[in-house]
Short mmCIF file of C-alpha atoms in Angstrom, two decimals:
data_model
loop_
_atom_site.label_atom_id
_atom_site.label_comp_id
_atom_site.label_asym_id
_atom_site.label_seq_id
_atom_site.Cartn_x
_atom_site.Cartn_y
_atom_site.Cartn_z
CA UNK A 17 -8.83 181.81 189.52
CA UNK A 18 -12.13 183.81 190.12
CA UNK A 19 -14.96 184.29 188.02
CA UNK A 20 -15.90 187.39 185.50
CA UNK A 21 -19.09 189.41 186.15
CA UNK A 22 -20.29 187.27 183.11
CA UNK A 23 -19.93 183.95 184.93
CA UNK A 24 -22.04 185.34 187.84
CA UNK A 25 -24.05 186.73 185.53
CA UNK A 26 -24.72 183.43 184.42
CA UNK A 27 -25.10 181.69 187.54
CA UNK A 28 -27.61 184.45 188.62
CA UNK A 29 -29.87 183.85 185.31
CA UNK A 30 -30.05 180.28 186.32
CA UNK A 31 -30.90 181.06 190.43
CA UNK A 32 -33.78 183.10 188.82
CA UNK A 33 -35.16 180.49 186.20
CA UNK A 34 -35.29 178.28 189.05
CA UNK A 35 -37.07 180.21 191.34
CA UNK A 36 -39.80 181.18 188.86
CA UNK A 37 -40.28 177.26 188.05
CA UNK A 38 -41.21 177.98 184.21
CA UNK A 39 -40.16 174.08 184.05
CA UNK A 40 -39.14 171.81 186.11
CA UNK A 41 -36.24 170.29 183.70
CA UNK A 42 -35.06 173.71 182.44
CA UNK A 43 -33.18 174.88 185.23
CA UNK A 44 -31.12 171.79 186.19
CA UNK A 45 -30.46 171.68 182.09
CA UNK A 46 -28.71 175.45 181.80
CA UNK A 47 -26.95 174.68 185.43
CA UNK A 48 -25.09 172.00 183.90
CA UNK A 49 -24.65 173.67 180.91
CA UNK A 50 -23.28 176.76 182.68
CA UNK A 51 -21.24 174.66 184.76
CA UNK A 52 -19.91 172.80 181.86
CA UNK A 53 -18.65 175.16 180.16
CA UNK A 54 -17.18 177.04 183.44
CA UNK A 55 -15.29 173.45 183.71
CA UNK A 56 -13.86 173.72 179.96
CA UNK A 57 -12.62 177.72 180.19
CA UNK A 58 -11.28 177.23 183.50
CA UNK A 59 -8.86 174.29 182.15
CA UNK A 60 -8.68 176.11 178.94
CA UNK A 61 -7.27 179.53 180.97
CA UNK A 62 -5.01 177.36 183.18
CA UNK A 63 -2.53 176.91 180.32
CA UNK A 64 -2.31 180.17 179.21
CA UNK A 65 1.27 180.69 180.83
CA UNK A 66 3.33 181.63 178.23
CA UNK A 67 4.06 185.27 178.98
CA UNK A 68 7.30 186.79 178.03
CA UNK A 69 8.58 190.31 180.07
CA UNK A 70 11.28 192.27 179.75
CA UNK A 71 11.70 195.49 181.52
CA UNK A 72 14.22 198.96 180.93
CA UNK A 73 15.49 200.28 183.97
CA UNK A 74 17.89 203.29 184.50
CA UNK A 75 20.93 202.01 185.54
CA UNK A 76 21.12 205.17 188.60
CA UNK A 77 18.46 207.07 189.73
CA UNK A 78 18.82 210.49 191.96
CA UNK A 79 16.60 210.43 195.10
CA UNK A 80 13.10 212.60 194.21
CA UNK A 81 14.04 212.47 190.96
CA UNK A 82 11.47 211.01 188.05
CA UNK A 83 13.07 208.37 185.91
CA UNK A 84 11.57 206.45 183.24
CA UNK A 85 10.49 202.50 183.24
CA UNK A 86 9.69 200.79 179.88
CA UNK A 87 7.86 197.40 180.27
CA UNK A 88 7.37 195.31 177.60
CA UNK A 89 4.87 192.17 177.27
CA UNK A 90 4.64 189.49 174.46
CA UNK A 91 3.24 185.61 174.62
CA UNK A 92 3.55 182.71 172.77
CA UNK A 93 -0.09 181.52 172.51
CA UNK A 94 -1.94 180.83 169.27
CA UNK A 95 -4.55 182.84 169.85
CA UNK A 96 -5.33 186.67 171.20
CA UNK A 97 -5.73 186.76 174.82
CA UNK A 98 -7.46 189.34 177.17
CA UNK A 99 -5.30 190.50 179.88
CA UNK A 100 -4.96 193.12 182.66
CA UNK A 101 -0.80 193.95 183.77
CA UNK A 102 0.19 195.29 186.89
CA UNK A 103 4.09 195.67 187.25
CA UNK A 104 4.86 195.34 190.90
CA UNK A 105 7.11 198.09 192.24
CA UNK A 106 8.16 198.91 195.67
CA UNK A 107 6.12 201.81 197.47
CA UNK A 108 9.70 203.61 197.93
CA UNK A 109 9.92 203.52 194.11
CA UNK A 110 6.59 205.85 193.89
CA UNK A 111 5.76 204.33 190.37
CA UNK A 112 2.64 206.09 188.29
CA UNK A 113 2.20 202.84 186.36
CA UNK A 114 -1.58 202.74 186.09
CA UNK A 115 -2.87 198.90 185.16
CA UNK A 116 -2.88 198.16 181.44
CA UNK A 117 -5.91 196.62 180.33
CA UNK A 118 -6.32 195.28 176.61
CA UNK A 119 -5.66 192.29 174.10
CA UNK A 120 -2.77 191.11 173.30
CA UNK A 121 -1.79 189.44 169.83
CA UNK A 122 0.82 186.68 169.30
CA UNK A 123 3.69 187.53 168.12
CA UNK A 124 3.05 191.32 168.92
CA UNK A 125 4.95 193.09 171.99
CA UNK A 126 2.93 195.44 173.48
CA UNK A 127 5.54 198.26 175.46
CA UNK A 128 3.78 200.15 178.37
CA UNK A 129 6.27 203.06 180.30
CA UNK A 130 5.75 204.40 183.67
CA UNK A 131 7.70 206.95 185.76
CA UNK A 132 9.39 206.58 189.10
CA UNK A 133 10.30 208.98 191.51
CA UNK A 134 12.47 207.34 194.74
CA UNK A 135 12.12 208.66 197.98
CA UNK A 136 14.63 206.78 199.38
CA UNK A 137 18.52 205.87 198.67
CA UNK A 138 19.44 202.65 198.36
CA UNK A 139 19.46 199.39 196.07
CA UNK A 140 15.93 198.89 195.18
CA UNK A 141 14.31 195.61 193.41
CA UNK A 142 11.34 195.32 190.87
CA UNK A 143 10.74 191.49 190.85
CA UNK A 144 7.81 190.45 188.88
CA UNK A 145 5.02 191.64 187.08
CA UNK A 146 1.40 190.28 187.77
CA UNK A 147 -0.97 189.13 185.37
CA UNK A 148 -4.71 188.92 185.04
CA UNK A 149 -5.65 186.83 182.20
CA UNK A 150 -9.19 186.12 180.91
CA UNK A 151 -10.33 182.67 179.96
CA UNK A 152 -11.06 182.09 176.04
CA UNK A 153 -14.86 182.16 177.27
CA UNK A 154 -14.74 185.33 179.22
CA UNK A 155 -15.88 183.07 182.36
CA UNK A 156 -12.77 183.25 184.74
CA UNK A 157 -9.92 185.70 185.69
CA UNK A 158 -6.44 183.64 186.20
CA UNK A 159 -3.72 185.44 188.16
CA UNK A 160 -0.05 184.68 187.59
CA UNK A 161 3.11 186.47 188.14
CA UNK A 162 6.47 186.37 185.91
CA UNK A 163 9.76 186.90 187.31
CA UNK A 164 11.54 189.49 185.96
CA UNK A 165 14.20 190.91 188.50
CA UNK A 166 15.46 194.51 187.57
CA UNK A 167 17.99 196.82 190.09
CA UNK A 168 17.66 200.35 190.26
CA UNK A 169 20.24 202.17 192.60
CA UNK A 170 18.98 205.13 193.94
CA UNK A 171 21.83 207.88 194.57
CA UNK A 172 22.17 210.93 196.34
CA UNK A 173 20.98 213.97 194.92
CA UNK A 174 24.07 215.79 193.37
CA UNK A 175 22.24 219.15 192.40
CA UNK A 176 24.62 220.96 195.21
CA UNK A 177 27.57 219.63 193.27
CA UNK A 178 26.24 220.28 189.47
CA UNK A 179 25.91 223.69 191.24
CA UNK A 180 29.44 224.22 192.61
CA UNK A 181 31.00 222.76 189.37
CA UNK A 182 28.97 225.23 187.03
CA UNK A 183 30.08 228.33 189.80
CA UNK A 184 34.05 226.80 189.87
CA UNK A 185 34.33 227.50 186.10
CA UNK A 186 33.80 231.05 186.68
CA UNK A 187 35.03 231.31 190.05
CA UNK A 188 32.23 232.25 191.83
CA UNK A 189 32.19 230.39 194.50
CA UNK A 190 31.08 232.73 196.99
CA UNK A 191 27.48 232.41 195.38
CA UNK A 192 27.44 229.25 197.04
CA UNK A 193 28.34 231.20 200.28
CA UNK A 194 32.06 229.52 200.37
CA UNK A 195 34.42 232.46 201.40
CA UNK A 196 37.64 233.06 199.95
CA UNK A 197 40.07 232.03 202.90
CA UNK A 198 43.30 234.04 202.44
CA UNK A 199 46.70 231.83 202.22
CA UNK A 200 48.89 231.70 204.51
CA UNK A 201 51.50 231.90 201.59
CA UNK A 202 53.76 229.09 202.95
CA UNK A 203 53.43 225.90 202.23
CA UNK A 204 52.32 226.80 198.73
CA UNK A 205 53.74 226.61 195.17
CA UNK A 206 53.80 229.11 192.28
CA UNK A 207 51.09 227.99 189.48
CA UNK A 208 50.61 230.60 187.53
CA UNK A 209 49.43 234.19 186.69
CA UNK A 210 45.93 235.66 186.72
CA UNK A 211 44.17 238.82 186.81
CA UNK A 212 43.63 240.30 189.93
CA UNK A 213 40.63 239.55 192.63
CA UNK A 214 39.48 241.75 195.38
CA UNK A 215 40.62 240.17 198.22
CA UNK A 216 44.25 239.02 197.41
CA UNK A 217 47.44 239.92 199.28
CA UNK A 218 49.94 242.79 197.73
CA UNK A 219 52.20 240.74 198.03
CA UNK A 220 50.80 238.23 195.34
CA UNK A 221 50.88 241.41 192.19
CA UNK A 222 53.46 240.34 190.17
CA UNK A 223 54.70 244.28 189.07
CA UNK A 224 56.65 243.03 186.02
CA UNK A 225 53.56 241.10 184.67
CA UNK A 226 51.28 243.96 185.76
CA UNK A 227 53.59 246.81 183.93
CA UNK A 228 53.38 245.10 180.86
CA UNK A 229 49.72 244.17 180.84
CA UNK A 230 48.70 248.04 182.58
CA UNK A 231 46.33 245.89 184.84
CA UNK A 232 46.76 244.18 188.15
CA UNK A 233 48.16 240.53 187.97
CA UNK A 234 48.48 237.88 190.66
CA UNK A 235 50.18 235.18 191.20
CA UNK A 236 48.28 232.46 192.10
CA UNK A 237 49.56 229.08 194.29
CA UNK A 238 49.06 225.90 194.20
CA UNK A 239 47.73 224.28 197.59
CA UNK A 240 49.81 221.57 199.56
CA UNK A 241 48.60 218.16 197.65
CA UNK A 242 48.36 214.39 198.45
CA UNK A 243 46.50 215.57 202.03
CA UNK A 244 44.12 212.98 203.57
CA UNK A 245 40.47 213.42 204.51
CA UNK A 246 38.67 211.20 206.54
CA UNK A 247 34.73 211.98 206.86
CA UNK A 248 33.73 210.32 210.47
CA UNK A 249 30.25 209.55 209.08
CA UNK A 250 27.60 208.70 212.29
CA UNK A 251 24.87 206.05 211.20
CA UNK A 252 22.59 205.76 214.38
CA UNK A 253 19.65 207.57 216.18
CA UNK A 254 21.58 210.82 215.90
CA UNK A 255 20.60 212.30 212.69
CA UNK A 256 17.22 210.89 211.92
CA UNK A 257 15.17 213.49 212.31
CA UNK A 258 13.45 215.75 209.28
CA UNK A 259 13.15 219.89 208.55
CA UNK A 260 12.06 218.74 205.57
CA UNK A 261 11.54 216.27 202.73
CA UNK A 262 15.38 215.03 203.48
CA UNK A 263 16.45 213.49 206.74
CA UNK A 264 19.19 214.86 208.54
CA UNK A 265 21.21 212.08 207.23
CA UNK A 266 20.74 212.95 203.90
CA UNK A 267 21.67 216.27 204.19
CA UNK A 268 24.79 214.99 205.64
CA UNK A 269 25.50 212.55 202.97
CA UNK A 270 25.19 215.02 200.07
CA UNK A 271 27.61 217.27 201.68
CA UNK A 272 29.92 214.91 202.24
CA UNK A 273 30.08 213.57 198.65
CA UNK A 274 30.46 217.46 197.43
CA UNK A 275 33.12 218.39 199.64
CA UNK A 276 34.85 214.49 198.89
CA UNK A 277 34.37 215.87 195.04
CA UNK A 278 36.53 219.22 196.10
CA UNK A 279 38.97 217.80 197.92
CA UNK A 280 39.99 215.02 195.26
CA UNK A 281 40.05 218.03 192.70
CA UNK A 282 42.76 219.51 194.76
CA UNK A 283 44.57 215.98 194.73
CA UNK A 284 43.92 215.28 198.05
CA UNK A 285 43.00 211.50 199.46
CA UNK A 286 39.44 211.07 200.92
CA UNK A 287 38.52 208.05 203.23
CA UNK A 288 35.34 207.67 204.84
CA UNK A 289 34.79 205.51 208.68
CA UNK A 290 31.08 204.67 209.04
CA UNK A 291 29.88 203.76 212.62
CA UNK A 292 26.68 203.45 214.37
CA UNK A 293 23.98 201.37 212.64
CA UNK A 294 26.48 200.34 209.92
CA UNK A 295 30.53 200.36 210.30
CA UNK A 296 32.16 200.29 207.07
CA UNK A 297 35.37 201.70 206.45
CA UNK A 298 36.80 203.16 203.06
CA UNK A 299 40.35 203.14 202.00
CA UNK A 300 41.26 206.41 201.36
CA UNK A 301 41.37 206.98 197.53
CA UNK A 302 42.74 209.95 194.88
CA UNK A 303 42.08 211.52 191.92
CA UNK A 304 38.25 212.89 190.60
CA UNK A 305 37.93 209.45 189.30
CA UNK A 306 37.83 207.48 192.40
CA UNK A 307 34.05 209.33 193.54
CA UNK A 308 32.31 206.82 192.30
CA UNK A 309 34.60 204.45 194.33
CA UNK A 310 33.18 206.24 197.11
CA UNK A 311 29.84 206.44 196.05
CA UNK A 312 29.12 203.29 195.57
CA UNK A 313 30.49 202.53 198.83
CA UNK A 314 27.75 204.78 200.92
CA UNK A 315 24.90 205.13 198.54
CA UNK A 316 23.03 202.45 200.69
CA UNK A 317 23.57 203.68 203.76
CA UNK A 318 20.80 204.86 206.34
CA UNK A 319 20.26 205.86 209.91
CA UNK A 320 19.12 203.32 212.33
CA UNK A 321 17.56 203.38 216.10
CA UNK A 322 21.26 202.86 217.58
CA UNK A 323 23.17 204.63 219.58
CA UNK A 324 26.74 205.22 218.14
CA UNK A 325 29.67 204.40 220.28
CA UNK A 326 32.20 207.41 219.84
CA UNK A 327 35.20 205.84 221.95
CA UNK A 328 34.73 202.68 219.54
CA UNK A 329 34.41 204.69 216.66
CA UNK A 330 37.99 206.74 218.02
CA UNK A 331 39.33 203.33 218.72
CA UNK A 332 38.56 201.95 215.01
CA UNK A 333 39.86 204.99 213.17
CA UNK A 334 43.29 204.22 215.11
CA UNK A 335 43.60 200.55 214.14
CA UNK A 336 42.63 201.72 210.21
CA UNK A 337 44.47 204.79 209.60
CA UNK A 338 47.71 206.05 211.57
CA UNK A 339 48.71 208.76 209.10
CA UNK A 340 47.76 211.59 210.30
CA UNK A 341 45.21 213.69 208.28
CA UNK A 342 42.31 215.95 208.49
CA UNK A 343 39.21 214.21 210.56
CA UNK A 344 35.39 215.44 210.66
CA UNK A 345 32.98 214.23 212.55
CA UNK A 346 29.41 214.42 211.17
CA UNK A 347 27.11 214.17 213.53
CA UNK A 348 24.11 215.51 216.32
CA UNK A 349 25.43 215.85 219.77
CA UNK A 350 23.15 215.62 222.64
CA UNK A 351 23.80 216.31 226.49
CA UNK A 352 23.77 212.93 227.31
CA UNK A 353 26.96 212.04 225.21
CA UNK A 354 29.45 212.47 228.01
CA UNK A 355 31.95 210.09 226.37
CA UNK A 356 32.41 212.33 223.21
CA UNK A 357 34.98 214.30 224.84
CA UNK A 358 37.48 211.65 225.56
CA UNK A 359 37.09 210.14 221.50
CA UNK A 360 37.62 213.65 220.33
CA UNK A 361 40.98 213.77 222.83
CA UNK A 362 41.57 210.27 221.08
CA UNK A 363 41.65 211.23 217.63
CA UNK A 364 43.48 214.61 218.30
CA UNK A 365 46.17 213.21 219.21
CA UNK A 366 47.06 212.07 215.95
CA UNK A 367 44.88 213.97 213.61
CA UNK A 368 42.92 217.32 213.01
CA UNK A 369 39.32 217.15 214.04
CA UNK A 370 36.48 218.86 212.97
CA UNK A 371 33.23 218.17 214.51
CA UNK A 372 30.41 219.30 212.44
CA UNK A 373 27.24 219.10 214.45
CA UNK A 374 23.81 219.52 212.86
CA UNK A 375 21.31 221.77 214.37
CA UNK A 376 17.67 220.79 214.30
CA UNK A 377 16.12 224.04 212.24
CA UNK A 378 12.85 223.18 214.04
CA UNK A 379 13.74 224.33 217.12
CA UNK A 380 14.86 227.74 215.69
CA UNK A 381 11.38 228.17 214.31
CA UNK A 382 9.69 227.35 217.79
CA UNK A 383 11.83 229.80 219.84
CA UNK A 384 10.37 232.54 216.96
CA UNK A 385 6.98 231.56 216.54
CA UNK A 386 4.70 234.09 218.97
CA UNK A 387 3.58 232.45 222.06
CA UNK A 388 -0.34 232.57 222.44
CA UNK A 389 -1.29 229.59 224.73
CA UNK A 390 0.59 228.04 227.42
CA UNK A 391 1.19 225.04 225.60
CA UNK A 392 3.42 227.09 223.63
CA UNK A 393 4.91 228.59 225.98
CA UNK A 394 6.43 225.00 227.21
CA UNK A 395 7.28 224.50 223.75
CA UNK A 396 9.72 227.84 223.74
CA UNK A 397 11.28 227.30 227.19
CA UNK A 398 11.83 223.95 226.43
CA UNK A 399 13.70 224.65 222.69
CA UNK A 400 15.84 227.63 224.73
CA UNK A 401 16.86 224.87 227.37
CA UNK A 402 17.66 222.19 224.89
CA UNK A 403 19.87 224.54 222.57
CA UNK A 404 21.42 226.15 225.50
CA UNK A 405 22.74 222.57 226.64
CA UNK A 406 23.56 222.03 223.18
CA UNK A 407 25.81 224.84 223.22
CA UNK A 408 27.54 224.42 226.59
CA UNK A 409 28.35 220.92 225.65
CA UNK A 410 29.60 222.05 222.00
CA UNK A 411 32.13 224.91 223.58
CA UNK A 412 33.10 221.50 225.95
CA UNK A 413 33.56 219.76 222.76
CA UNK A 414 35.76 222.48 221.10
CA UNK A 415 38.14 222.53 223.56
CA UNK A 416 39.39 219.39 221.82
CA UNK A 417 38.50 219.76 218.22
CA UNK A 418 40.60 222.00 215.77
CA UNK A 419 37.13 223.23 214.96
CA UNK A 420 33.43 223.18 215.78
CA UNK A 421 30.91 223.64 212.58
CA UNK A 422 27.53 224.46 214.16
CA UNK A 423 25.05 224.74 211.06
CA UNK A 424 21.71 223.60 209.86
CA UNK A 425 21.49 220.95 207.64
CA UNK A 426 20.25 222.85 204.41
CA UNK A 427 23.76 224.77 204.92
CA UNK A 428 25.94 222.09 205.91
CA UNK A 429 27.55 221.79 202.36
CA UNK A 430 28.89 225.19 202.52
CA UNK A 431 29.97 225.31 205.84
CA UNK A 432 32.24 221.91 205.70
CA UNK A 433 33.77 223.48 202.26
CA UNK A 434 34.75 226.47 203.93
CA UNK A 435 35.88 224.63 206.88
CA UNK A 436 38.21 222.43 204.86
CA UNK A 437 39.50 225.78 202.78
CA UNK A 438 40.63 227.43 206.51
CA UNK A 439 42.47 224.41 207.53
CA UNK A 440 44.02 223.55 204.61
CA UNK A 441 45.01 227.24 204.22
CA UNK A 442 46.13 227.67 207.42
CA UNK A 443 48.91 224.74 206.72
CA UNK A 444 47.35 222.98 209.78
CA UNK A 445 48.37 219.62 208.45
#
């Protein structure tokens, strides 16, 4: 407990009288007094306990994305009581709940609501709310807190894939920047008619369709189904860093989850191998259905200050999965991974590999920014050395990948969609 302006108030008054000595018995009189009833309020407060909370959560939140919290208080006491609330949320939550201050009938529920907006993934825990509770007296504050244990997961943020689904009605996909990889037309199965697209073989124009109609008509395919893709997903040191208000990581986890949402739409199985800070492997699974199989499986997941093992990582996707199916590598190669190489031979033996290497946008912006002091100047030569590394290890690397996807983060999405069209296209598998 600690004591209300009112109570010091109190205790001032009487350090006053006493100085002033209007009377000798006076003073002693309203300390005891003032201590007396200080004594009675403060046992009076300390049973005032009976709070009841119960609090509304959204059952799945998208990261930077407000949600609403609905908290609502009721107690069992006889009489009114004074109280000040506070609900205790995590700092990654970034709650606007400003502390409720008022009285509080019995039997009345009194429902406060408060927005959240995450800033990080994960499975996040509200687990009590504190209390400030004013004695019957007004003399003493009491603290207390009541558990109440809510779970909010916090999910990727799917606006890339609300965007590709609106665009895939209307087949525009090359809004998105996907290009329209032409077929190598065998491997592929009849599906049905359409009107013609710029872009399309000759050979597709079905003439009896397009005599009757007096308009071009194609025939359009079906691609080869029940393919498997495995996303090689890195969890260390390698794609922590920022270009903006998403880590690298996250960029790479949102366009993983889109292109997992394509490639189940075209009846392929998707599998994802986790390795670095956390190694977790998921089954490969089928059908639109099964994404929030595989969401549920990764939405947790983070970078951490480790460096991945490539050769293990190789190593474990042999011992899981022997069938062979289309592999990519998300990651942020540096010079010093000299072992990459012989994990990539590793896994091409079996499978086909895409490595899809992120490329730190900062750097781009230092080699353009105009050099005016020579502290800037080490800045340039220093971003032109790294990236030039960075690419003589990369055409290394390609020597033993199917395919190399260099790209930004803030583009990544795209450019693993079109890289899964071209192989899948190209009848690689």
């Amino acid at each position: 407990m600690k004591p209300t302006w009112f109570l010091i108030g109190c205790m001032g008054g009487v350090f006053v009288i006493s100085l002033l000595q209007i009377s000798w018995l006076s003073w002693p009189i309203l300390l005891a007094a003032v201590v007396g009833f200080a004594v009675v309020d403060g046992i009076g407060v300390s049973f005032r306990r009976k709070f009841k909370v119960e609090r509304t959560v959204p059952s799945a939140v998208s990261v930077f994305k407000k949600a609403k919290v609905q908290l609502t208080i009721s107690h069992e006491h006889r009489a009114k009581i004074y109280v000040s609330v506070v609900d205790h949320c995590p700092p990654d939550l970034s709650s606007d709940f400003s502390t409720f201050t008022g009285w509080i009938d019995r039997g009345h529920r009194v429902t406060l609501s408060y927005e959240i907006k995450p800033t990080t993934r994960g499975l996040h825990r509200i687990d009590s709310v504190g209390f400030l509770i004013r004695s019957p007296l007004g003399l003493w504050w009491k603290r207390i807190r009541v558990t109440e244990s809510s779970q909010i997961r916090v999910y990727p943020d799917f606006a890339s894939i609300t965007k590709y689904l609106e665009l895939l009605h209307d087949q525009r996909t090359s809004t998105l920047g996907m290009k329209q990889i032409q077929r190598r037309g065998s491997g592929m199965e009849f599906q049905q008619l359409r009107d013609y697209r710029q872009g399309d073989a000759l050979n597709w124009i079905d003439w009896n369709a397009t005599s009757k109609r007096r308009t071009l008509i194609s025939r359009e395919f079906e691609d080869e189904r029940n393919q498997t893709l495995i996303f090689l997903l890195d969890t260390g040191r390698r794609l922590r860093s920022k270009d903006d208000e998403l880590s690298h990581f996250d960029h790479t986890l949102n366009a993983m989850m889109l292109l997992s949402y394509i490639a189940l739409r075209q009846g392929d199985l998707v599998g994802v191998l986790c390795f670095g800070k956390h190694n977790r492997w998921i089954q490969p699974v089928s059908g639109v259905v099964s994404m929030k199989r595989i969401l549920n499986s990764v939405f947790d997941l983070d970078s951490g200050p480790v460096t991945s093992d490539y050769v293990d990582m190789a190593e474990q996707l042999e011992r899981v999965h022997r069938k062979r199916a289309m592999t990519m590598l998300l990651t942020n190669i540096r010079d010093e991974d000299y072992e990459l190489n012989d994990a990539l031979r590793t896994i091409r033996k079996r499978h086909v590999v895409v490595l899809a290497n992120l490329r730190e946008r900062a750097l781009e912006e230092v080699q353009r920014q105009d050099i005016s002091s020579f502290q800037d100047a080490l800045a340039s030569v220093g971003a032109t050395n790294y990236l030039q590394e960075r690419e003589n290890l990369q055409y290394r690397c390609a020597k033993n990948c199917h395919m190399v996807v260099d790209s930004v983060p803030q583009e990544l999405h795209v450019d693993l969609a079109n890289a899964y069209w071209t192989i899948k296209r190209a009848g690689k598998l």
